[in-house]
PDB file of C-alpha atoms and ligand atoms in Angstrom:
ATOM      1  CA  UNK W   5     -13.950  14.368 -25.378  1.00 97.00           C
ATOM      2  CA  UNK W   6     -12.847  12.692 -28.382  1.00 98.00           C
ATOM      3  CA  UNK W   7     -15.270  12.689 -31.559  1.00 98.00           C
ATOM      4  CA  UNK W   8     -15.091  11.396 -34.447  1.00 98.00           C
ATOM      5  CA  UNK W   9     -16.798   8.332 -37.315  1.00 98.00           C
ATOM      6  CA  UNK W  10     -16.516   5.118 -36.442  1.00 98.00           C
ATOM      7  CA  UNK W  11     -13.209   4.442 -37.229  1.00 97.00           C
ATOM      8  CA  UNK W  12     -11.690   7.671 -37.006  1.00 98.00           C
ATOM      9  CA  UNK W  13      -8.611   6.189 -34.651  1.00 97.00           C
ATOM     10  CA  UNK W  14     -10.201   7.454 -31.420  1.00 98.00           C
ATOM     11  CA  UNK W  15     -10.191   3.988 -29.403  1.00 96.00           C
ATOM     12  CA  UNK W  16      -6.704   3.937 -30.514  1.00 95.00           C
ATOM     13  CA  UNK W  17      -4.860   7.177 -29.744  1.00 97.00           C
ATOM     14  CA  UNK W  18      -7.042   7.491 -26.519  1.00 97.00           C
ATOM     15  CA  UNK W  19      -5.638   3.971 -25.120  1.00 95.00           C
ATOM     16  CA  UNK W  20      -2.377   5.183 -26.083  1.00 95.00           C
ATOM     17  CA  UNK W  21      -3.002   9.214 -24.158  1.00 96.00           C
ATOM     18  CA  UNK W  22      -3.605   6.723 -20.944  1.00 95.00           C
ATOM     19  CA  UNK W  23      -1.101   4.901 -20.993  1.00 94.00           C
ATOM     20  CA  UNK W  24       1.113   8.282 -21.184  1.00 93.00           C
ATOM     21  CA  UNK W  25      -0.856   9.431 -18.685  1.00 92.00           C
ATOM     22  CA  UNK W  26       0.009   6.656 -16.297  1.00 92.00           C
ATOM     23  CA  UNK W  27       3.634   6.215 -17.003  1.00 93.00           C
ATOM     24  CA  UNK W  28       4.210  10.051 -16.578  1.00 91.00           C
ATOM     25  CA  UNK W  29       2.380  10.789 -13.295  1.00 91.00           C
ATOM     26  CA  UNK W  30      -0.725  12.227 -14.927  1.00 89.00           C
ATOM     27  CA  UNK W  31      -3.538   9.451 -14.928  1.00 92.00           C
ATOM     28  CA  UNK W  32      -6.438  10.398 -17.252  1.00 94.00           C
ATOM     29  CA  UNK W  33      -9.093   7.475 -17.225  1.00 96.00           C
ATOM     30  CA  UNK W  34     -10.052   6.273 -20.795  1.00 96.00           C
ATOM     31  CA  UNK W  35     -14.003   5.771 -20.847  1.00 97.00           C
ATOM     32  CA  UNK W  36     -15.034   4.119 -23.807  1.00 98.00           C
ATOM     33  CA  UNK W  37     -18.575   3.195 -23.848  1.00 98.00           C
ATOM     34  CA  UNK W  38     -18.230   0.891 -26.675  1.00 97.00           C
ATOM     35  CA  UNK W  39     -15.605  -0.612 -24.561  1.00 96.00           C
ATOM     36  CA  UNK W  40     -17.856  -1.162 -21.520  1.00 97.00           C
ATOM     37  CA  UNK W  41     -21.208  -2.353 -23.928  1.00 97.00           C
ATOM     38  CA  UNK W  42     -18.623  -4.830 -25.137  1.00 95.00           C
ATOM     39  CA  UNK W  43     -17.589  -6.237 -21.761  1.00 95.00           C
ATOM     40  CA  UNK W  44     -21.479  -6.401 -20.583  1.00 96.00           C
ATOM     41  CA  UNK W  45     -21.701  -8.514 -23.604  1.00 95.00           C
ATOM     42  CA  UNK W  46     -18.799 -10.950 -22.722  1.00 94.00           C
ATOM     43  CA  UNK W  47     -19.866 -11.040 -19.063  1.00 96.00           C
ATOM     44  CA  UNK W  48     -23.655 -12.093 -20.199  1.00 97.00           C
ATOM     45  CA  UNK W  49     -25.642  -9.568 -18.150  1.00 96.00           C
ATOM     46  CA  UNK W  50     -29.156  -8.527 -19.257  1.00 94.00           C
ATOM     47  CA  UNK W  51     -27.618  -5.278 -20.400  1.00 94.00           C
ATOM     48  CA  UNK W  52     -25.282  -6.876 -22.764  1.00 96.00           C
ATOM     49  CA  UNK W  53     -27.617  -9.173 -24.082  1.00 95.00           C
ATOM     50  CA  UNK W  54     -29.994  -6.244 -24.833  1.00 94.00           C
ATOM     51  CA  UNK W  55     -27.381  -4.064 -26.074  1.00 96.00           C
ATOM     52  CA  UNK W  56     -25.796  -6.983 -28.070  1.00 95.00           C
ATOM     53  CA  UNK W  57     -28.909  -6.376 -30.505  1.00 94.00           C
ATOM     54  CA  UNK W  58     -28.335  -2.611 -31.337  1.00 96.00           C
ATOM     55  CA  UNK W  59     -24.704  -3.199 -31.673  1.00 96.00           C
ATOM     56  CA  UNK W  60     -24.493  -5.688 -34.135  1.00 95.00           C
ATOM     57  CA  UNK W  61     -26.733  -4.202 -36.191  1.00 95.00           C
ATOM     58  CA  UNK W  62     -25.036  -0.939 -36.167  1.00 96.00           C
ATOM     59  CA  UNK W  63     -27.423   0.708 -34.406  1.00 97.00           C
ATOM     60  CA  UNK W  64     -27.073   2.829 -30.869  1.00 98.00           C
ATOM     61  CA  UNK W  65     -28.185   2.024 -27.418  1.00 98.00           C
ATOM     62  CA  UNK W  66     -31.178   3.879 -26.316  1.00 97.00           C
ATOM     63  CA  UNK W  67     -29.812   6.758 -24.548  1.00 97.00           C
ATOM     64  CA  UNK W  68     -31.144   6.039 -21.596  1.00 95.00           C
ATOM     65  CA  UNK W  69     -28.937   2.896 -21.052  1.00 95.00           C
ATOM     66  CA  UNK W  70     -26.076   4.841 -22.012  1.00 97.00           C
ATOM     67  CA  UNK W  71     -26.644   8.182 -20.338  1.00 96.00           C
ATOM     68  CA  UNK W  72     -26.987   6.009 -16.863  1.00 95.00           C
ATOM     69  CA  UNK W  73     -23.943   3.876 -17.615  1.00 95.00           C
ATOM     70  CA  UNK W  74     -21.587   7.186 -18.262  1.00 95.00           C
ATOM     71  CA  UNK W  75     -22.740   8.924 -14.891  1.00 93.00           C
ATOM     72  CA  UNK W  76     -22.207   6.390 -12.744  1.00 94.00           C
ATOM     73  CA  UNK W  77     -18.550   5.604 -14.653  1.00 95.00           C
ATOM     74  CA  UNK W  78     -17.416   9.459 -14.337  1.00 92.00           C
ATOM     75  CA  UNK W  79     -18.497   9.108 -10.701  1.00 91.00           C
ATOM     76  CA  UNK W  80     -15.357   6.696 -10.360  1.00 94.00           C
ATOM     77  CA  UNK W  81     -12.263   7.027  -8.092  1.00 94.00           C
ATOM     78  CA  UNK W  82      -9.780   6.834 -11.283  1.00 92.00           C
ATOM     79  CA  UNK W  83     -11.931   9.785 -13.145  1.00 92.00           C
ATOM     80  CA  UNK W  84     -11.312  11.696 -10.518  1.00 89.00           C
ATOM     81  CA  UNK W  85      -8.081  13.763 -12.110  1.00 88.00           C
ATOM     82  CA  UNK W  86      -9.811  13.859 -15.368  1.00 92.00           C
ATOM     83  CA  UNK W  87     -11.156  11.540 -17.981  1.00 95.00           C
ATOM     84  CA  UNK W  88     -11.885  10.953 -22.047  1.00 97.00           C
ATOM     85  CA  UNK W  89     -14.827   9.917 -23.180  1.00 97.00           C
ATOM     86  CA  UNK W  90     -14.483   8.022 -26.226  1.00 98.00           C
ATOM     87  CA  UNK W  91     -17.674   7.335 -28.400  1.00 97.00           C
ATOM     88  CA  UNK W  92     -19.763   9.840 -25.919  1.00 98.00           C
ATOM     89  CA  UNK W  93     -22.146  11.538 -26.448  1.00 98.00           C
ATOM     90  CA  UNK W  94     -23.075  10.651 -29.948  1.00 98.00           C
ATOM     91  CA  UNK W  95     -27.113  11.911 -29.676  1.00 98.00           C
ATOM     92  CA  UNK W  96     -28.207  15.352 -28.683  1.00 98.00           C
ATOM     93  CA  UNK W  97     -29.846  14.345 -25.625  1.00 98.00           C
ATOM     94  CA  UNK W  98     -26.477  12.595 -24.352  1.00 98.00           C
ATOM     95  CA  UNK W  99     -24.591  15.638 -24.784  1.00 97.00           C
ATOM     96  CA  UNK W 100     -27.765  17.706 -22.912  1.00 96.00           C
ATOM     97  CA  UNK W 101     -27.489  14.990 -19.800  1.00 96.00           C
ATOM     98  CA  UNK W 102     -23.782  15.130 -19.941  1.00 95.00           C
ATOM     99  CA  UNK W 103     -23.651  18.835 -19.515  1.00 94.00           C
ATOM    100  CA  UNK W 104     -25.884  18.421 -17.022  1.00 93.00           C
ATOM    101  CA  UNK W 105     -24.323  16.050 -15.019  1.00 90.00           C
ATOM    102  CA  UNK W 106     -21.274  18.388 -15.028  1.00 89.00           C
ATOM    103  CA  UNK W 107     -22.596  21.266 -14.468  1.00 83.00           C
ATOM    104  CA  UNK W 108     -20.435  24.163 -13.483  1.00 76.00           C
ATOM    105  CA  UNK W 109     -17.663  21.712 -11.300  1.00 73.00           C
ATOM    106  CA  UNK W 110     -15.942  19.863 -13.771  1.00 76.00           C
ATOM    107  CA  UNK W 111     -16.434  22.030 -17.566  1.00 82.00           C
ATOM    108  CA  UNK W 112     -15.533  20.227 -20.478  1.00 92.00           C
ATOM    109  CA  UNK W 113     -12.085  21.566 -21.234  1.00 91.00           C
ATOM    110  CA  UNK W 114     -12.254  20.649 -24.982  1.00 95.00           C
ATOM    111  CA  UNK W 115     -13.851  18.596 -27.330  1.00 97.00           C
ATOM    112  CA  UNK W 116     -11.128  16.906 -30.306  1.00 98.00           C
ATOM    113  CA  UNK W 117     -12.958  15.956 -33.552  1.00 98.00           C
ATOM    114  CA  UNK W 118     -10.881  13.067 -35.539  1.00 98.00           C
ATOM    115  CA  UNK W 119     -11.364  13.927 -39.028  1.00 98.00           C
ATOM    116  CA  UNK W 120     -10.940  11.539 -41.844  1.00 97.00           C
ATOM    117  CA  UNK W 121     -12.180  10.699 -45.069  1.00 95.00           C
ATOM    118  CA  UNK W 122     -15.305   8.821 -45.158  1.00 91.00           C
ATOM    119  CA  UNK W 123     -13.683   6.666 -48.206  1.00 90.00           C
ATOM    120  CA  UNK W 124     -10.622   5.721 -45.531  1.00 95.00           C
ATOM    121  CA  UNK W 125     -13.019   4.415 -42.882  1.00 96.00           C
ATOM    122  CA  UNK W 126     -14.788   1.519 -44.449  1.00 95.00           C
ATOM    123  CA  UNK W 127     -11.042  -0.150 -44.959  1.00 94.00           C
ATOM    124  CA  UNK W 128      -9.614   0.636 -41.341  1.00 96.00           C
ATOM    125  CA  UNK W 129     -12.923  -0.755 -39.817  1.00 96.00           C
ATOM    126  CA  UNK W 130     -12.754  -4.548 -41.765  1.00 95.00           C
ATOM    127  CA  UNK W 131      -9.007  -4.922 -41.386  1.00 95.00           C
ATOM    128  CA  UNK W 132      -9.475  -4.023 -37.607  1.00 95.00           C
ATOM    129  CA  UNK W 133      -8.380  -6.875 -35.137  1.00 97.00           C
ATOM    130  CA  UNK W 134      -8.464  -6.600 -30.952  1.00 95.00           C
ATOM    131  CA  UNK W 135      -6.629  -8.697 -29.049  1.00 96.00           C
ATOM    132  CA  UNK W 136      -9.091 -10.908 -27.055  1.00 93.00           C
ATOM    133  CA  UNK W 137      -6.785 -10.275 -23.366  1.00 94.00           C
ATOM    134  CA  UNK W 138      -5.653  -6.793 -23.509  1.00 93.00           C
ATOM    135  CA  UNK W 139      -7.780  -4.904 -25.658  1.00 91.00           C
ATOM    136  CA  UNK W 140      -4.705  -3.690 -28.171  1.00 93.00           C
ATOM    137  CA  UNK W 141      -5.889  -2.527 -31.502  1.00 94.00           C
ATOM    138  CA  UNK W 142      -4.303  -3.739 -34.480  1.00 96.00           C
ATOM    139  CA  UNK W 143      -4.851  -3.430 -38.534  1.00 95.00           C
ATOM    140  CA  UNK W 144      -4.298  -5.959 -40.871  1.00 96.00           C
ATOM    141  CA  UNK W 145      -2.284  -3.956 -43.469  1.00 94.00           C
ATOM    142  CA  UNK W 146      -1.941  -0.481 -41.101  1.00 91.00           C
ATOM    143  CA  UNK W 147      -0.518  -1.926 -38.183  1.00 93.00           C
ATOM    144  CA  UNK W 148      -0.015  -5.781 -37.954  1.00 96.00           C
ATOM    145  CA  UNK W 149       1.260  -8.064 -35.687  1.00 97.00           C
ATOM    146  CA  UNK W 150       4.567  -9.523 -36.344  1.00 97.00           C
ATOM    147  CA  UNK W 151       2.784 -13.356 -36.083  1.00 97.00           C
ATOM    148  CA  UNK W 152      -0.825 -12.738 -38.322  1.00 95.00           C
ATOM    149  CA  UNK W 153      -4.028 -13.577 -35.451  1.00 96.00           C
ATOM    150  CA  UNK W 154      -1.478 -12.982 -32.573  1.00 97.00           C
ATOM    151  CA  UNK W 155      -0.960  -9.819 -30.363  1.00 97.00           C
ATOM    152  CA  UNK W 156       2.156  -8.598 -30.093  1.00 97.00           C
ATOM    153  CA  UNK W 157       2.151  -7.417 -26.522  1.00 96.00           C
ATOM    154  CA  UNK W 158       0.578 -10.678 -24.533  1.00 97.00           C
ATOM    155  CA  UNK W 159       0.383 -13.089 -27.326  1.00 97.00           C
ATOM    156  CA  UNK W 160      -3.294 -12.993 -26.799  1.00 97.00           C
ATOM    157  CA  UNK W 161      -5.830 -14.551 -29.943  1.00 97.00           C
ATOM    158  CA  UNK W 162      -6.706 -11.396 -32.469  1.00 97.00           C
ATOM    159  CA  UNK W 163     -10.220 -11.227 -32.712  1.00 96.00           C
ATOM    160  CA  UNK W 164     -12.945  -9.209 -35.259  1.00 95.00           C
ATOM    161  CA  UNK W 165     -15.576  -7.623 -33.628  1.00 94.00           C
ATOM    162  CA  UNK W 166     -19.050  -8.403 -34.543  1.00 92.00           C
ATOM    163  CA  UNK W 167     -19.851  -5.101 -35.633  1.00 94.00           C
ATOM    164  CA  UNK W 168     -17.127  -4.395 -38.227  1.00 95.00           C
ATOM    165  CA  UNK W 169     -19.052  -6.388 -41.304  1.00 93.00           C
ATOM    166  CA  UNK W 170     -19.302  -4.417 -44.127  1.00 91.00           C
ATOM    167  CA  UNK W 171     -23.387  -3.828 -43.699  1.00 93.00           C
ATOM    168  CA  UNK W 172     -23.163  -2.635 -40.124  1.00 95.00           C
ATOM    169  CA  UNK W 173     -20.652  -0.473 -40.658  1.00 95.00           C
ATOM    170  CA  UNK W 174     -22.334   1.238 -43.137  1.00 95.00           C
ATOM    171  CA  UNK W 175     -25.332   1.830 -41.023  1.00 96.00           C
ATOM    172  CA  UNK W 176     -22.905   3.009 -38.407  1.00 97.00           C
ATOM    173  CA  UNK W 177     -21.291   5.782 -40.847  1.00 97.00           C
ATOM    174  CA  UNK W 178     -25.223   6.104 -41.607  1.00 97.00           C
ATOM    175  CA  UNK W 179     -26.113   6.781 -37.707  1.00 98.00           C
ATOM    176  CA  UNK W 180     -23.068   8.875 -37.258  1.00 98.00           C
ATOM    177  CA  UNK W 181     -23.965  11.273 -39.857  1.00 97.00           C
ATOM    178  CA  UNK W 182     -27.590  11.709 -38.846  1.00 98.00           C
ATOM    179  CA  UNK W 183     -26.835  11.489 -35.200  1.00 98.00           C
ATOM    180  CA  UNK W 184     -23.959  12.259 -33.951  1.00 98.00           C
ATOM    181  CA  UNK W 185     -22.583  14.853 -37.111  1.00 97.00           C
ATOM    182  CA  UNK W 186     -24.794  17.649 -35.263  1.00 97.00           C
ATOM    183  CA  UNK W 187     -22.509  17.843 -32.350  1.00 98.00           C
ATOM    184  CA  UNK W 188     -19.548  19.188 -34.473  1.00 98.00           C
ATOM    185  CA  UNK W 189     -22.152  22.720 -34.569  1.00 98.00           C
ATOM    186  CA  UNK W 190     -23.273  22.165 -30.892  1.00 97.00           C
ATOM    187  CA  UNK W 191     -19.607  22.075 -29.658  1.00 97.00           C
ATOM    188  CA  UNK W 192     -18.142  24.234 -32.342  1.00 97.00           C
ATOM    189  CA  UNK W 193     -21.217  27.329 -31.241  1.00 96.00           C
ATOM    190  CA  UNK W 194     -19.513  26.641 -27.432  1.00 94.00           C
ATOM    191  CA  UNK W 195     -15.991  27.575 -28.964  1.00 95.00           C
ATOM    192  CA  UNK W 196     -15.093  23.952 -27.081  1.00 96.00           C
ATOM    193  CA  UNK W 197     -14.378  22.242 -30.480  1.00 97.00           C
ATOM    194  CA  UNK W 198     -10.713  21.680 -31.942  1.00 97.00           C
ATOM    195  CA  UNK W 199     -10.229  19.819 -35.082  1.00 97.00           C
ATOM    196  CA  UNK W 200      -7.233  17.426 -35.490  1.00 98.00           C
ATOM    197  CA  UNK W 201      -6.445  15.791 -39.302  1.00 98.00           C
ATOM    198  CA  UNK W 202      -6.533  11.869 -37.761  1.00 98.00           C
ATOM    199  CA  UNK W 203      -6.120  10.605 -42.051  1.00 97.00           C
ATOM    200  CA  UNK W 204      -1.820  10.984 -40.908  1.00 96.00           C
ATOM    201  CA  UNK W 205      -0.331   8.295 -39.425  1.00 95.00           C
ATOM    202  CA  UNK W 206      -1.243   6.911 -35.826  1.00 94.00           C
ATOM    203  CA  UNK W 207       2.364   8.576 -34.383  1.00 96.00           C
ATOM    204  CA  UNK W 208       1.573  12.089 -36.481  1.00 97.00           C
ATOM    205  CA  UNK W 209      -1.985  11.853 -34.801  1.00 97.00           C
ATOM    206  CA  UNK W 210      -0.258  11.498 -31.182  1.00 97.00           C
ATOM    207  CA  UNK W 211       1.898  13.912 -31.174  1.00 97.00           C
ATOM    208  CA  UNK W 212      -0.155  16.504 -32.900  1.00 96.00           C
ATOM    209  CA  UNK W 213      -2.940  15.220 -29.754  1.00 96.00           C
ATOM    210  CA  UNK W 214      -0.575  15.787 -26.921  1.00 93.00           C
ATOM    211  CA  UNK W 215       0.337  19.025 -27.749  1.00 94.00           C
ATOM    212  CA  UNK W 216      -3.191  19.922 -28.483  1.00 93.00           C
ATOM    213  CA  UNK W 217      -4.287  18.459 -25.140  1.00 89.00           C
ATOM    214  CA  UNK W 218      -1.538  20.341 -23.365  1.00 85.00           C
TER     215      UNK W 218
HETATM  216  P1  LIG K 326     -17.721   2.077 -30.388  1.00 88.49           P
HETATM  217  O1  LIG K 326     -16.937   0.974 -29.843  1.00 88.49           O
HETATM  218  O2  LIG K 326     -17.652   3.420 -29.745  1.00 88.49           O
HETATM  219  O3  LIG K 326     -17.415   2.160 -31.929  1.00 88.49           O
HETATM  220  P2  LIG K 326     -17.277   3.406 -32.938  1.00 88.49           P
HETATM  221  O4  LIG K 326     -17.635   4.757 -32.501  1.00 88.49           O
HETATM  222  O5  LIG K 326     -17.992   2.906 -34.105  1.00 88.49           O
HETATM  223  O6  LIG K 326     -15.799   3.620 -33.027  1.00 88.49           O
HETATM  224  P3  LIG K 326     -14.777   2.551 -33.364  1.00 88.49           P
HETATM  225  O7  LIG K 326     -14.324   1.835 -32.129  1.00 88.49           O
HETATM  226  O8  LIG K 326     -15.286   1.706 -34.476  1.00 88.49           O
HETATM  227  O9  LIG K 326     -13.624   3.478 -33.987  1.00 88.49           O
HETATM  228  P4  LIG K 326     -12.426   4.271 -33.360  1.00 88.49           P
HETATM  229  O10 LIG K 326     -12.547   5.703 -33.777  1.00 88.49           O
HETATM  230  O11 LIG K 326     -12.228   4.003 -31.889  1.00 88.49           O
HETATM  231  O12 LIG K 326     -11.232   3.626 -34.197  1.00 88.49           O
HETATM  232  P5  LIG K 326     -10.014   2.688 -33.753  1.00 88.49           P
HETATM  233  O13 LIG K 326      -9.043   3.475 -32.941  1.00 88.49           O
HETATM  234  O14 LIG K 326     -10.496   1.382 -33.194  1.00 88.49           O
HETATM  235  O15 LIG K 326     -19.276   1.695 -30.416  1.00 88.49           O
HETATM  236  C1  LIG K 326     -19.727   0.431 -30.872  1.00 88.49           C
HETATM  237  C2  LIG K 326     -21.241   0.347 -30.731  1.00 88.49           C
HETATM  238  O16 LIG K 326     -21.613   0.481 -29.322  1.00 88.49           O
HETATM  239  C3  LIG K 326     -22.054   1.445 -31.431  1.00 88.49           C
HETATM  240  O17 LIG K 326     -22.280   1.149 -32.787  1.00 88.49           O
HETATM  241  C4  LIG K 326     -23.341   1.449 -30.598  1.00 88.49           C
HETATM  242  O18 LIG K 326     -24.171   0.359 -30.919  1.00 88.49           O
HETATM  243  C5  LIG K 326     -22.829   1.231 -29.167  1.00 88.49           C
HETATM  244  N1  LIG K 326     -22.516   2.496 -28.490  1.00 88.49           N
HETATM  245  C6  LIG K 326     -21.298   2.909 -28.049  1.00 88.49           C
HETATM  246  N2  LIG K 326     -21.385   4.132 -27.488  1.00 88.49           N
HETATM  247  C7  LIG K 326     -22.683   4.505 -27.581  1.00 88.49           C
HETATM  248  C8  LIG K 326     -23.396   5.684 -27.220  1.00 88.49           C
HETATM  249  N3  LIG K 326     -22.772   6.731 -26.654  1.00 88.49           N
HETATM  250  N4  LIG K 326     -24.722   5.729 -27.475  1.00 88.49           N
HETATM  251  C9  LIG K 326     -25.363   4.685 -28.038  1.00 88.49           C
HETATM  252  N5  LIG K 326     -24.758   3.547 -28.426  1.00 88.49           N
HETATM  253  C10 LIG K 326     -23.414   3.446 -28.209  1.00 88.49           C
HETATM  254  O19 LIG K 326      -9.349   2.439 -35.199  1.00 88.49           O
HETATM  255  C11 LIG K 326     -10.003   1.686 -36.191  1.00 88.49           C
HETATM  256  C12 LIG K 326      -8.952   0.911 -37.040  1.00 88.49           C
HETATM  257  O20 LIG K 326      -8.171   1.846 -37.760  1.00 88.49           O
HETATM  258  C13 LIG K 326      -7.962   0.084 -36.189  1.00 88.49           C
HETATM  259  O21 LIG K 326      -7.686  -1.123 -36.842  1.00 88.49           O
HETATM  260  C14 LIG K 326      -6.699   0.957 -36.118  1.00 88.49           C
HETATM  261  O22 LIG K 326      -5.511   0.181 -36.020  1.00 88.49           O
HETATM  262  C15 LIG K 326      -6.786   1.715 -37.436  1.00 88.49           C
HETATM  263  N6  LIG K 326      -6.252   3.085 -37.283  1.00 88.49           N
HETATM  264  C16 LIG K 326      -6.417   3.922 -36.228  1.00 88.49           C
HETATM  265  N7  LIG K 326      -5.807   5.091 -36.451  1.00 88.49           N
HETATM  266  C17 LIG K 326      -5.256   4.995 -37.705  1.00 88.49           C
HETATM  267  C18 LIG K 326      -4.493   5.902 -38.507  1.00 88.49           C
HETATM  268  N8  LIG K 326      -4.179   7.131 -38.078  1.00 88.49           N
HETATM  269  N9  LIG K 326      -4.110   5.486 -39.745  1.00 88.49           N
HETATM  270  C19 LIG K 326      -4.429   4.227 -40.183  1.00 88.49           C
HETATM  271  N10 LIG K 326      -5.135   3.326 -39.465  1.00 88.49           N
HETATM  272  C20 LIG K 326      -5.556   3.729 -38.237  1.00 88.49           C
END
């Protein structure tokens, strides 16, 4: 499980921990549920449209939505030889129903906590761009594309995501300390958390990840 503040680099190094995963012979699913909010909002369904409304004002999903969306997802043939959640739980009562779901079958082999700065967040989150067809995350000044608006890999349009204006991420940072903050003691009391310094470079961060993860 990766935790961390919005903006901590956990989307990033997770996508990249997948893609290692696949291209070695080790495939570790990446579950994002920010990720799969987002694509219920581009699709249109009823859950998007309601979740649309939290999001953008940095505010979470009720848990319920959430909690439903994850079990199902870890219930997947590609999660079957092990997953990361990325951006779950971030409530105390996600982390109950998650341990729950697991039970004794598949333990949680270790929980990473991305820590950074609060002062570096604010600037990674407004200079963040995705690419609109393969999901790549770029910076504007941390990691650009070579063309500015265009992604590198597919040539797909860069695009800024609803939720990184400077008021809603501020009542994300808000929600993450009051919310999701108490899980660093809930994890740390299971001896499950390990704590990586994710203010270093994205490559540092990697390789400092793999070997934790091995
Ligand atoms: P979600 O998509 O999960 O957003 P988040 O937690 O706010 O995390 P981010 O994606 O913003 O940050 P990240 O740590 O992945 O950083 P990234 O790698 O992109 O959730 C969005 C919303 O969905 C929530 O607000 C909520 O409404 C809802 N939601 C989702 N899950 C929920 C749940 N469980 N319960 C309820 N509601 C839920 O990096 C950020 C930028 O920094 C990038 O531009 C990147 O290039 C740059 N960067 C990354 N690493 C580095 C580095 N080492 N040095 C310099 N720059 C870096």
């Amino acid at each position: 499980m990766f935790l961390g503040a919005p903006g901590a680099g956990k989307g990033t190094q997770a996508k990249q921990v997948a893609e290692r995963g696949a291209a070695t012979g080790a495939p570790i699913a990446h579950i994002s549920t920010g990720d799969m909010l987002r694509a219920q909002v581009s699709a249109g369904t009823e859950l998007g449209r309601q979740a649309k409304g939290f999001m953008d004002q940095g505010q979470l999903v009720p848990d319920a939505v959430i909690i439903a969306m994850v079990q199902q997802r870890i219930g997947e043939p590609d999660a079957k030889s092990g997953w990361i959640l990325d951006g779950f739980p971030r409530t105390l009562p996600q982390a109950e129903a998650l341990d729950e779901s697991l039970g004794d079958s598949t333990p949680l082999s270790a929980v990473i906590y991305f820590a950074v700065p609060e002062a570096e967040l604010v600037g990674r989150l407004t200079g963040r761009r995705t690419c609109a067809k393969c999901g790549a995350i770029w910076h504007v000044t941390n990691k650009p594309t070579k063309v500015a608006g265009v992604c590198d890999l597919d040539g797909g349009e860069l695009t800024q995501r609803s939720d990184d204006r400077e008021e809603a991420i501020r009542e994300r940072l808000d929600v993450y300390r009051s919310q999701t903050e108490p899980l660093l003691s809930y994890y740390r009391n299971r001896e499950l958390l390990r704590e990586i310094d994710a203010s270093r470079s994205p490559a540092v961060v990697f390789e400092e990840l793999l070997k934790l993860m091995q």
